[in-house]
XYZ file of C-alpha atoms in Angstrom:
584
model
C -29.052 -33.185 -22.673
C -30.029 -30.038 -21.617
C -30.894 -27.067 -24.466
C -28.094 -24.635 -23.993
C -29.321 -20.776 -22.707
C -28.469 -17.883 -23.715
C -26.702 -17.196 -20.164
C -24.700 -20.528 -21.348
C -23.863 -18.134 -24.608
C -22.450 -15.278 -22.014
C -20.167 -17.507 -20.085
C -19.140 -19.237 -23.245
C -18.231 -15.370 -24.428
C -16.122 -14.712 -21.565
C -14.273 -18.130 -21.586
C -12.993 -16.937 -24.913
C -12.344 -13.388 -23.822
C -9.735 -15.494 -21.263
C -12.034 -14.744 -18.393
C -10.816 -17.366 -15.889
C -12.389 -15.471 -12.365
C -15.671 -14.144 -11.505
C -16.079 -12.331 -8.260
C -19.799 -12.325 -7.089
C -22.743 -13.501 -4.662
C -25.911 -15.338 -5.764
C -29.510 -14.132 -6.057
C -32.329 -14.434 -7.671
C -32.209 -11.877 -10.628
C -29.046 -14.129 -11.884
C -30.207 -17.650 -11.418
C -29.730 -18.349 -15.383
C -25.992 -16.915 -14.966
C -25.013 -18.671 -11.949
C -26.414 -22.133 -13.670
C -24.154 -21.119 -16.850
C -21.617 -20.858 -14.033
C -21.933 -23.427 -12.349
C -21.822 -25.938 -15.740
C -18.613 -24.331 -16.328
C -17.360 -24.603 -13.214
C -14.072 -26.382 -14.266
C -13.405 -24.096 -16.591
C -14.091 -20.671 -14.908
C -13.821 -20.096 -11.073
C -16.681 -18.616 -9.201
C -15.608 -16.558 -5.887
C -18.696 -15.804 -3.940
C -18.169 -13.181 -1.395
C -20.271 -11.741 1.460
C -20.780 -8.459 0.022
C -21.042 -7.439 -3.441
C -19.221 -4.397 -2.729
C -16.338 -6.753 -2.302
C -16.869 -8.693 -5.463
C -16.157 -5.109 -7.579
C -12.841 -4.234 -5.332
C -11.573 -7.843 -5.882
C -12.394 -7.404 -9.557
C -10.664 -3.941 -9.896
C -7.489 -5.330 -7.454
C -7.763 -8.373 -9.534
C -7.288 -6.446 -12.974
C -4.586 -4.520 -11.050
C -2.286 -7.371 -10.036
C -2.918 -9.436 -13.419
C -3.319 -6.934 -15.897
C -6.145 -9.110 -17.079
C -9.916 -7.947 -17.231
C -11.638 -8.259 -13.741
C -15.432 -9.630 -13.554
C -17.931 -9.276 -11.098
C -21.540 -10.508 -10.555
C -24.751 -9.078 -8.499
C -27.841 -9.752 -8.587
C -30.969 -6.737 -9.571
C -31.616 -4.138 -7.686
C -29.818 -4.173 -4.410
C -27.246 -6.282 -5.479
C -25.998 -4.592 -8.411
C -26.240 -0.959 -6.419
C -23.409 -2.334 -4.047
C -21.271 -2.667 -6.631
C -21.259 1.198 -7.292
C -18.023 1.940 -4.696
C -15.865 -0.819 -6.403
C -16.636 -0.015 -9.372
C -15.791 3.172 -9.333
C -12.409 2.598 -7.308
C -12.112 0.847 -10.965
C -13.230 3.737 -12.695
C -10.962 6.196 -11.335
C -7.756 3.945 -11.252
C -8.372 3.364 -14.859
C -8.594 -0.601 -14.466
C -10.719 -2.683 -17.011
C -13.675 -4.423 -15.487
C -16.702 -5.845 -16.696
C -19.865 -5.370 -14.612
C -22.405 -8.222 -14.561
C -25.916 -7.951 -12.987
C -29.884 -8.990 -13.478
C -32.896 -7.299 -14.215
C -36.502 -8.463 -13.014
C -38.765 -9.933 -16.060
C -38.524 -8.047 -18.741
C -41.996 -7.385 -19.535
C -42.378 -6.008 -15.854
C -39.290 -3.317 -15.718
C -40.918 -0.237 -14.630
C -43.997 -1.208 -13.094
C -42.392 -1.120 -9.587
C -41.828 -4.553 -9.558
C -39.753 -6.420 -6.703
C -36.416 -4.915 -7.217
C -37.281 -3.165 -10.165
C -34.042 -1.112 -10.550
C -32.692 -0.223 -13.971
C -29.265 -0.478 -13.643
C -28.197 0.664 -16.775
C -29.480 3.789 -16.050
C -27.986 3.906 -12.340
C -24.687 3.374 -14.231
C -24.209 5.853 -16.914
C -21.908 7.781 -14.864
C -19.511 4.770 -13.729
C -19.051 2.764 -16.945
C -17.411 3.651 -20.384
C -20.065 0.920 -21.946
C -23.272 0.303 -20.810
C -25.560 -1.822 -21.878
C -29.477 -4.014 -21.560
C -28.834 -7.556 -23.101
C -32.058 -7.826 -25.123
C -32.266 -11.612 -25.738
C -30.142 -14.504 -26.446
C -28.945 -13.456 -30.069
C -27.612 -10.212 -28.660
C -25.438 -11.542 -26.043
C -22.391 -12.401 -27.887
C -22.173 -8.681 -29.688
C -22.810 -7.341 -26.321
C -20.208 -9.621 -24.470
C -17.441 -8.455 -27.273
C -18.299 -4.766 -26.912
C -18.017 -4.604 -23.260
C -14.812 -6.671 -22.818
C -13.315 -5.026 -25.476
C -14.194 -1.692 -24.571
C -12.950 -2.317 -20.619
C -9.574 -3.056 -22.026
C -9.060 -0.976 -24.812
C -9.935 2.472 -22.974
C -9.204 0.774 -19.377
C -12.728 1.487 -17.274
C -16.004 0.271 -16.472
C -17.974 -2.193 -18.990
C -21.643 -3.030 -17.428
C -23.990 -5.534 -19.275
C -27.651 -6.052 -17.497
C -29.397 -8.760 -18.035
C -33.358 -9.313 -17.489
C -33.818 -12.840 -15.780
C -36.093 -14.646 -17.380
C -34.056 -13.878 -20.763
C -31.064 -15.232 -18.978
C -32.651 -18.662 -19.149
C -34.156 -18.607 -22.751
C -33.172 -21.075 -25.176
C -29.714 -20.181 -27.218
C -30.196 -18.642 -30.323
C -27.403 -16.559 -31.893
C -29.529 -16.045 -35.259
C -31.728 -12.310 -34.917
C -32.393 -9.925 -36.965
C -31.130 -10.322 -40.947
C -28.175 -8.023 -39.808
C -27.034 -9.800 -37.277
C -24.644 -12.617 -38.956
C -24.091 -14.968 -35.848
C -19.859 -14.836 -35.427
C -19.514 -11.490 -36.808
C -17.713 -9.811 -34.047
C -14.467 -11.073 -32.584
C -12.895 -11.800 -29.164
C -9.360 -10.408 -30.742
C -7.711 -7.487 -28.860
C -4.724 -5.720 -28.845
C -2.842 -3.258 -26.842
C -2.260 0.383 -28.275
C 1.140 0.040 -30.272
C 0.744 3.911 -30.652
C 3.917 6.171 -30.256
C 4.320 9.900 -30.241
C 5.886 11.473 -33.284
C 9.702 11.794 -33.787
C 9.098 15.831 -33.945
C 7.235 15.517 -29.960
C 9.891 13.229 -28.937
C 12.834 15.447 -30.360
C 10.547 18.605 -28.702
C 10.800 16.815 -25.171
C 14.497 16.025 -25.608
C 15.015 19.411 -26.086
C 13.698 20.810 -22.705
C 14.582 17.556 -20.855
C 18.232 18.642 -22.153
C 18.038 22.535 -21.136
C 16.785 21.476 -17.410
C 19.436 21.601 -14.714
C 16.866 20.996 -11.499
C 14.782 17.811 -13.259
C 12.542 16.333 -11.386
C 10.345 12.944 -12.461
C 7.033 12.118 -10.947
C 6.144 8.517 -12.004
C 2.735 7.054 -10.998
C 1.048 3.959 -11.979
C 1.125 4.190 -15.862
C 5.155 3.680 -15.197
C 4.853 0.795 -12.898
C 6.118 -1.109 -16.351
C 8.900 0.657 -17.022
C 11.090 0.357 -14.253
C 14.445 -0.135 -16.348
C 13.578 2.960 -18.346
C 12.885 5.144 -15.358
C 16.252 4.138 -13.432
C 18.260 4.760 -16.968
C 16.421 7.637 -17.648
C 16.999 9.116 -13.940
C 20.859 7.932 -14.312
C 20.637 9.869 -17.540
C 19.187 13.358 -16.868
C 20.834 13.036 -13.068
C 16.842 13.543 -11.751
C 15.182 12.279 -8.477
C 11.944 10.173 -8.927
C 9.604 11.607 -6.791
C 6.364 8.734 -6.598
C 2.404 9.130 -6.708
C 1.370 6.598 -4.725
C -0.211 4.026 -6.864
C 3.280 4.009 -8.884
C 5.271 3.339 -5.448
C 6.025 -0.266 -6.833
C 7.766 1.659 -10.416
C 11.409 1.689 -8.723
C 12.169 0.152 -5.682
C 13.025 2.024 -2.768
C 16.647 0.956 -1.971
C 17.246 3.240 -5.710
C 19.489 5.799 -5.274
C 17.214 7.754 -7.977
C 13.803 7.747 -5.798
C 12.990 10.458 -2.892
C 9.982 8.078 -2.463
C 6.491 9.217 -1.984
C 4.886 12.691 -2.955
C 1.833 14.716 -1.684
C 0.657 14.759 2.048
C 1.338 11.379 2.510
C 5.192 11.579 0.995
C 8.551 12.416 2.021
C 10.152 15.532 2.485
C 13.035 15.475 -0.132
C 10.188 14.582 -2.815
C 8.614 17.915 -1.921
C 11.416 19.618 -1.680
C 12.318 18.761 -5.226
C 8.983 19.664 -6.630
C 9.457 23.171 -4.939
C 12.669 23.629 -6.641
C 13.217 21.809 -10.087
C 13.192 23.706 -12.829
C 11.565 21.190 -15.132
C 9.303 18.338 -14.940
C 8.778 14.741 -16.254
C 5.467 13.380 -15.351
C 5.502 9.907 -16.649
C 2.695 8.040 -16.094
C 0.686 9.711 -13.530
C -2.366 12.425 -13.030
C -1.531 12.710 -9.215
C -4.599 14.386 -8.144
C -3.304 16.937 -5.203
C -2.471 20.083 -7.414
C -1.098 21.962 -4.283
C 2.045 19.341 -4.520
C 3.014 20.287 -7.735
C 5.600 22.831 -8.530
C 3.685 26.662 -9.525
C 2.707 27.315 -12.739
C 5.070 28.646 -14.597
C 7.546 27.563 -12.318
C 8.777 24.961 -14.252
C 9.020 23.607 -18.432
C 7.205 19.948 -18.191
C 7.040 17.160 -20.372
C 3.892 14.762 -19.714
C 3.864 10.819 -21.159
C 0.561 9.454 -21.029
C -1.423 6.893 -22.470
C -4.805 8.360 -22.290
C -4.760 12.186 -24.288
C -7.401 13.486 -22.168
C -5.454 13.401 -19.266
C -2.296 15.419 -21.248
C -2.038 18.464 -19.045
C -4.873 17.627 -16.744
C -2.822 18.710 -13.210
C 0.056 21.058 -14.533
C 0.826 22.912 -17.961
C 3.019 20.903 -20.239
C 5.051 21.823 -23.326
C 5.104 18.755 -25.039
C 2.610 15.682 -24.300
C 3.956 12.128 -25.398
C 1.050 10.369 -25.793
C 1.650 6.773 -25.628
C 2.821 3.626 -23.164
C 5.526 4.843 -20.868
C 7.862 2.008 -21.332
C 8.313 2.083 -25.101
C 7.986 5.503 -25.205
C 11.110 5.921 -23.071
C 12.441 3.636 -24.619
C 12.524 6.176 -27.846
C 13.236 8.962 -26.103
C 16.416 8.167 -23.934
C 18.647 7.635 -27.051
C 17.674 11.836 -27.652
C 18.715 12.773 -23.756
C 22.111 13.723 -23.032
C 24.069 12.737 -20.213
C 23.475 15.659 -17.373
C 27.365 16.282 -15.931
C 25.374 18.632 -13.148
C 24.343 15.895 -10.178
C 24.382 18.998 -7.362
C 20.411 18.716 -7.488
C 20.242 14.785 -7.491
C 22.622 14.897 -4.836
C 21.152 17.062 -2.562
C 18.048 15.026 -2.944
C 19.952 11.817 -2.252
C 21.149 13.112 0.986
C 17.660 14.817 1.876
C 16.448 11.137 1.380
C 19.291 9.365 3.801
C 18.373 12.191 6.541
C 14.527 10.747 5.525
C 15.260 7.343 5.580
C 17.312 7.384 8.845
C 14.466 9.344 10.477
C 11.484 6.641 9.097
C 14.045 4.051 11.152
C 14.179 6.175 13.757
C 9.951 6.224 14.270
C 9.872 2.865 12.981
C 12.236 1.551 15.888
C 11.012 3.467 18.851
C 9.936 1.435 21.619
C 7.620 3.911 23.247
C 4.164 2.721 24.548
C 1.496 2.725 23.412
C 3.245 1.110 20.980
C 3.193 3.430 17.643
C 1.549 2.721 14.372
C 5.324 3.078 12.442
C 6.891 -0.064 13.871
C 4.501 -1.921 12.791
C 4.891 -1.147 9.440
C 8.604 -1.003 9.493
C 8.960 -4.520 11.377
C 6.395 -5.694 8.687
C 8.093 -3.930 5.525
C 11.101 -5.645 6.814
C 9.953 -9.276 6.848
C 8.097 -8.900 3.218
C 10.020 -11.027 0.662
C 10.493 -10.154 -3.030
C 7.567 -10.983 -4.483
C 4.945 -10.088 -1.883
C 2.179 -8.570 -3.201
C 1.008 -5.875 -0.701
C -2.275 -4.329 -0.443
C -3.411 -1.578 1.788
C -6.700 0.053 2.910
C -7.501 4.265 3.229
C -6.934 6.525 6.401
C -4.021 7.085 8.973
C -3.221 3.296 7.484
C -1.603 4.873 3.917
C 0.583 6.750 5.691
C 2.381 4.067 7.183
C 1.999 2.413 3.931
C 3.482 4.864 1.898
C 6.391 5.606 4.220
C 7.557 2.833 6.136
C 6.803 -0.375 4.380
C 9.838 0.332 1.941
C 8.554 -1.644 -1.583
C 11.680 -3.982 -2.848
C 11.902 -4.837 -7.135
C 9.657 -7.604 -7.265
C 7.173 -6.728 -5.035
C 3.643 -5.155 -6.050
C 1.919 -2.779 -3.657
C -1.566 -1.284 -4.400
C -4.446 0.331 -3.036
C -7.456 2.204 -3.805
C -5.764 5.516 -4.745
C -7.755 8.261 -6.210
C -11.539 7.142 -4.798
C -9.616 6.500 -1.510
C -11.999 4.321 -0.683
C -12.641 2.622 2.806
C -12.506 -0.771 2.837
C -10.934 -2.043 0.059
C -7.744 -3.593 1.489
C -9.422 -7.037 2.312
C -11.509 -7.907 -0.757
C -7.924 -6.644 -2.692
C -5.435 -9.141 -1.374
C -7.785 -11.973 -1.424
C -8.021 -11.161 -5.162
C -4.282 -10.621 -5.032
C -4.107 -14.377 -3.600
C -6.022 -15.708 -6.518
C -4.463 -13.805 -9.330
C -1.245 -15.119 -7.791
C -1.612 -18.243 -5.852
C 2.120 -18.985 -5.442
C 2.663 -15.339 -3.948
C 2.459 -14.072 -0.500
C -0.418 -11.891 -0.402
C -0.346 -9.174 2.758
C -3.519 -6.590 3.996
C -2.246 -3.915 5.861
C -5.219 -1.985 6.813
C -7.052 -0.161 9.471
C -9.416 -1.304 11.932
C -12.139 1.199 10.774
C -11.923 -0.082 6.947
C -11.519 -3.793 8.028
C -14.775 -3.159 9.875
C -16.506 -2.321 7.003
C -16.179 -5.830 4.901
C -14.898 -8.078 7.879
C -17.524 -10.959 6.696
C -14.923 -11.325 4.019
C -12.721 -13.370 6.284
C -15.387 -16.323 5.675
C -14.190 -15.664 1.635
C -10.786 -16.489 3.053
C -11.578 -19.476 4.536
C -14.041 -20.825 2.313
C -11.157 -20.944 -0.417
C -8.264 -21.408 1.859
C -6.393 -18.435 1.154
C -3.046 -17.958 2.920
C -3.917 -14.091 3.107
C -1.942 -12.650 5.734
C -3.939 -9.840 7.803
C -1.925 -7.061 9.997
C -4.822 -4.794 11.405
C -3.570 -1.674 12.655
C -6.258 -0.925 16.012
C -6.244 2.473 17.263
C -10.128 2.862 17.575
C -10.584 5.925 15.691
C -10.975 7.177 12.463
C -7.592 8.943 12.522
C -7.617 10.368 9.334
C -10.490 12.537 10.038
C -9.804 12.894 13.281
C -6.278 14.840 11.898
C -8.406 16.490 9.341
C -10.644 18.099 11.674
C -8.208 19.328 13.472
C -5.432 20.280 11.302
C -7.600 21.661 8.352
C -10.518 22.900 10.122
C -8.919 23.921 13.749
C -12.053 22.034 15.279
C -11.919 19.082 17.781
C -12.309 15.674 16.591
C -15.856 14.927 16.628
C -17.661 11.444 15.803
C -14.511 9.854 14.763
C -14.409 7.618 18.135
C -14.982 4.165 17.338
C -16.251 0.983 19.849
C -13.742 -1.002 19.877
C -13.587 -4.199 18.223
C -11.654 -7.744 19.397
C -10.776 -8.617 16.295
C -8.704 -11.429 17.710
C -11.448 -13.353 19.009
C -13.610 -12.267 15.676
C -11.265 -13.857 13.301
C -11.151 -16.741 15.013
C -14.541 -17.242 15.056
C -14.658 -17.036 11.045
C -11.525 -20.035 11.434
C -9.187 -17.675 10.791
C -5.640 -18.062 13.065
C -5.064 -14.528 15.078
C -2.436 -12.778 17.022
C -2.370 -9.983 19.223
C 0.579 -7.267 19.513
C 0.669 -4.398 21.895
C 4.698 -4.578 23.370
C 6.891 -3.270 20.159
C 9.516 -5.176 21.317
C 7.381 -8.173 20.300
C 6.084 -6.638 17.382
C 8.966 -8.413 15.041
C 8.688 -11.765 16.948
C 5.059 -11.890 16.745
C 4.379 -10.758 12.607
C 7.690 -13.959 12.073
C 4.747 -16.159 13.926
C 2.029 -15.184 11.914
C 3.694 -15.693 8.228
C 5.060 -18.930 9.220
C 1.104 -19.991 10.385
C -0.581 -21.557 7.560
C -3.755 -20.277 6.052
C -5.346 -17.029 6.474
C -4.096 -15.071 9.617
C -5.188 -12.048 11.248
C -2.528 -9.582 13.239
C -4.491 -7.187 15.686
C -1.771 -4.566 16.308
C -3.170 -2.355 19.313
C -1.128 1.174 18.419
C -1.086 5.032 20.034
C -4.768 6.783 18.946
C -2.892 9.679 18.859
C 0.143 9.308 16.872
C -0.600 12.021 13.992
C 0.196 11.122 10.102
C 1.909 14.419 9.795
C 2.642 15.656 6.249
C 6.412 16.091 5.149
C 6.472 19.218 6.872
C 3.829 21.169 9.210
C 3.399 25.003 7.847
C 2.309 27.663 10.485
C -1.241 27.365 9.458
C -1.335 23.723 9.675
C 0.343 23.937 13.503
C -2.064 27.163 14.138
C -5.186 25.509 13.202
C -3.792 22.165 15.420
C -3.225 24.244 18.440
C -6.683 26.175 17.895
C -8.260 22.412 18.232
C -6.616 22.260 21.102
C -8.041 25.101 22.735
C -11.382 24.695 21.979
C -11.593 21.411 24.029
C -9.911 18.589 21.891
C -10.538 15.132 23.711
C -6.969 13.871 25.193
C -5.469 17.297 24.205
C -2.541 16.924 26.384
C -1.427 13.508 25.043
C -1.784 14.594 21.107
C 0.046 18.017 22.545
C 2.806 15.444 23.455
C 2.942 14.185 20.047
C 5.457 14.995 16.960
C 3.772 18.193 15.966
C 4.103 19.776 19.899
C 7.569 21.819 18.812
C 5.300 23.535 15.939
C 2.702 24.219 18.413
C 4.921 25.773 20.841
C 6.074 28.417 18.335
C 2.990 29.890 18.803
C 1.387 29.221 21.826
């Protein structure tokens, strides 16, 4: 029998931390962890990707979806550098992950050795621990420390670990301090609440607002009872940061849907006119969105302190989970008899609604990006669990793809990173293997990871693909012109067949470039077993306009325009043209 390592001691850690799913790819500066691994391969799954960058997004999507710690695996030097973007989609999300990766020998770690990185150094910035496993009796403290400190503060944990020690023989006894067992795999939740006095405080200017307003974001996406009884309550819209779209479903009369450049136009318009704010939840980044300082009294529930007051000047901060602290505030709220302001945000968001139907049903060709959304968001059933990539591809997200109670949607939403839509509904599929599991993403950031169709075969995943082609990089393309006033320059992309791609990885494809086949076509493709890829071939120059176009916006647009924007009479052609009349 085989003398147990100390890498044997790490995975043993882990499968008592619950640790069921690690994302990674092989090498040589972890061949002690994968042989743990692979002895405890019935016990703990091992997803190798094509790109390690892959392995962090599926570990930060697959915290996300579970609410369970996400783990990922590189290899030294190279390896554990592409990590960096997933990790800190992670980081910024505020989603616990725990960071594996090797070292060279540890007797040769800066000499310039092959690969002779020291990743503990490279990430100090991206994780909350950070740590250099030192030998086989420090791998259990280390193990507990990390995984407890990913969970309790809800970031980055990285443990390094030099190769050859990987494969030393077990020995938990070191130094005379270090009783073997001492630390513990226990962990619990916060249970803290705020004080009666703050929650009495917050009641108080909750119950003197007549224009309230609640923003919800991804700290509420558990409280979904609270915030419809709490909206009922206080007679408030529920305007939504993006990564808390899934907190109340869209068919609520309470929610004016999405906010910031990406939202709806009754959401904005009742951040430009409330008199008081609830942020629950949420540190929407986008300042510009919120109402002015000073404009209005706010009330902030958060989980994390540090981010109390972060965006927008708050009276009171509730600092705990949003649920139960809700729950403890709503018996202090009074019922609001005034519903003029909820009510001319509920008809602001049927005019919004019936004009997201109206772009989502158009049969104009090129066929536009919005029907494929709608015809997807459509077809999605309860408990789909939809993940989408960054660019002109959000927008559509966030607006047309209406999410239902039930559902989860997600994305990566404050790095905004490229790519991640793939590598996060393949995690999505294994977190959830009896759920539907959708990528709605953009040909530029399906580009990026595409060898991560091969993940999706090699495990059989029924992940549903709908690529949305326009052969640009439309987001910057808009921002370049609509920012800037410059014409779009180096956002043209070669185009890719991404139907005869996927099926080369073994992966079933359609293509869809008639809308009136659009609905048809997507019906195909979920009822096709396995993983399937839907090229959607849309307008390049449909614009993802923001709720509404100021003068500056439309001047800076029409200055693009004259300075020699490629295809400038199409785009002139396009929903912003009345804007651009006014002034030219």
């Amino acid at each position: 029998m085989a003398k147990q390592s100390a890498a044997d001691i790490l995975v043993e850690r882990l499968l008592d931390w619950g640790v069921e799913v690690v994302f990674g790819m092989p090498g040589d500066g972890i061949n002690g962890l994968m042989e743990a691994l692979r002895k405890c391969s019935q016990r703990i799954q091992f997803i190798q990707v094509r790109h390690e960058e892959a392995a962090a997004f599926m570990a930060c999507a697959y915290a996300k979806y579970s609410g369970r710690l996400g783990v990922c695996l590189a290899t030294s030097g190279p390896g554990g550098i592409h990590l960096l973007n997933g990790l800190y989609d992670a980081k910024l999300d505020g989603q616990p992950v725990l960071a594996l990766t090797g070292l060279q020998f540890h007797d040769l770690i800066g000499t310039s050795t092959q690969q002779d990185v020291e990743l503990d150094k490279l990430f100090m910035d991206v994780a909350k621990f950070n740590a250099r496993i030192m030998g086989a009796a420090h791998v259990e403290n280390m193990v507990d420390v990390a995984c407890r400190t990913a969970l309790a503060y809800q970031g980055v944990s990285h443990l390094t670990f030099p190769v050859d020690l990987q494969s030393a023989p077990a020995e938990r006894k070191g130094s005379k301090r270090n009783i073997p067992y001492h630390s513990s795999d226990e962990f619990a939740r916060t249970a803290r609440l705020p004080t009666r006095q703050d929650l009495e405080q917050a009641a108080a200017i909750l119950n003197s607002g007549e224009r309230i307003v609640i923003l919800a974001g991804r700290g509420a996406l558990g409280a979904t009872d609270e915030l419809l009884e709490l909206a009922e309550r206080l007679g408030a819209p529920i305007a939504k940061a993006l990564l808390g779209k899934a907190c109340v479903p869209d068919d609520s009369p309470y929610t004016t849907g999405p906010v910031g450049m990406l939202g709806s136009r009754p959401s904005q318009q009742a951040l430009e006119n409330c008199d008081t704010l609830l942020i629950v939840g949420s540190s929407f980044p986008y300042i510009e969105y919120y109402p002015a300082p000073g404009q209005a009294r706010a009330v902030q529930i958060e989980l994390d302190p540090a981010r109390l007051g972060l965006r927008y000047p708050v009276e009171v901060g509730l600092i705990g989970d949003s649920a139960r602290t809700l729950q403890e505030l709503l018996p202090l709220l009074e019922y609001q008899e005034k519903r003029d302001f909820l009510e001319r945000a509920q008809q602001g968001m049927e005019d919004w609604q019936a004009l997201m139907r109206d772009r989502g049903t158009v049969r104009d060709t090129p066929m536009k990006p919005q029907v494929v959304a709608w015809e997807l968001g459509r077809r999605l059933p309860d408990n789909a669990i939809v993940s989408c990539d960054s660019g002109t591809i959000t927008t559509w997200f966030a607006r047309q793809i209406p999410v239902k109670r039930g559902q989860m949607h997600s994305l990566s939403g404050t790095l905004a990173s490229m790519a991640n839509g793939l590598p996060y509904a393949i995690a999505a599929k294994i977190a959830h293997p009896d759920r539907p599991s959708v990528a709605f993403v953009g040909d530029g950031g399906l580009s990026m990871l595409m060898a991560e169709l091969a993940t999706c075969v090699k495990y059989q995943l029924d992940v549903k693909i709908v690529v949305i082609k326009n052969n640009s990089l439309g987001m910057i393309k808009w921002e370049q012109m609509v920012f800037l006033g410059n014409p779009e320059y180096g956002c043209e992309l070669q185009p890719i067949d991404f139907v005869s791609v996927a099926k080369g990885f073994g992966v079933s494809a359609f293509h869809i470039e008639d809308p009136a086949a659009c609905g048809a076509t997507l019906e195909r493709a979920f009822a096709t077993d396995g993983p399937v890829l839907v090229e959607a071939l849309v307008d390049p120059h449909e614009p993802p306009l923001p709720p509404s176009v100021d003068l500056k916006d439309a001047k800076h647009f029409a200055q693009a325009l004259i300075k020699g924007q490629p295809n400038r009479k199409k785009i002139a052609l396009t929903a912003l043209s009345d804007k651009v009349r006014e002034l030219i």
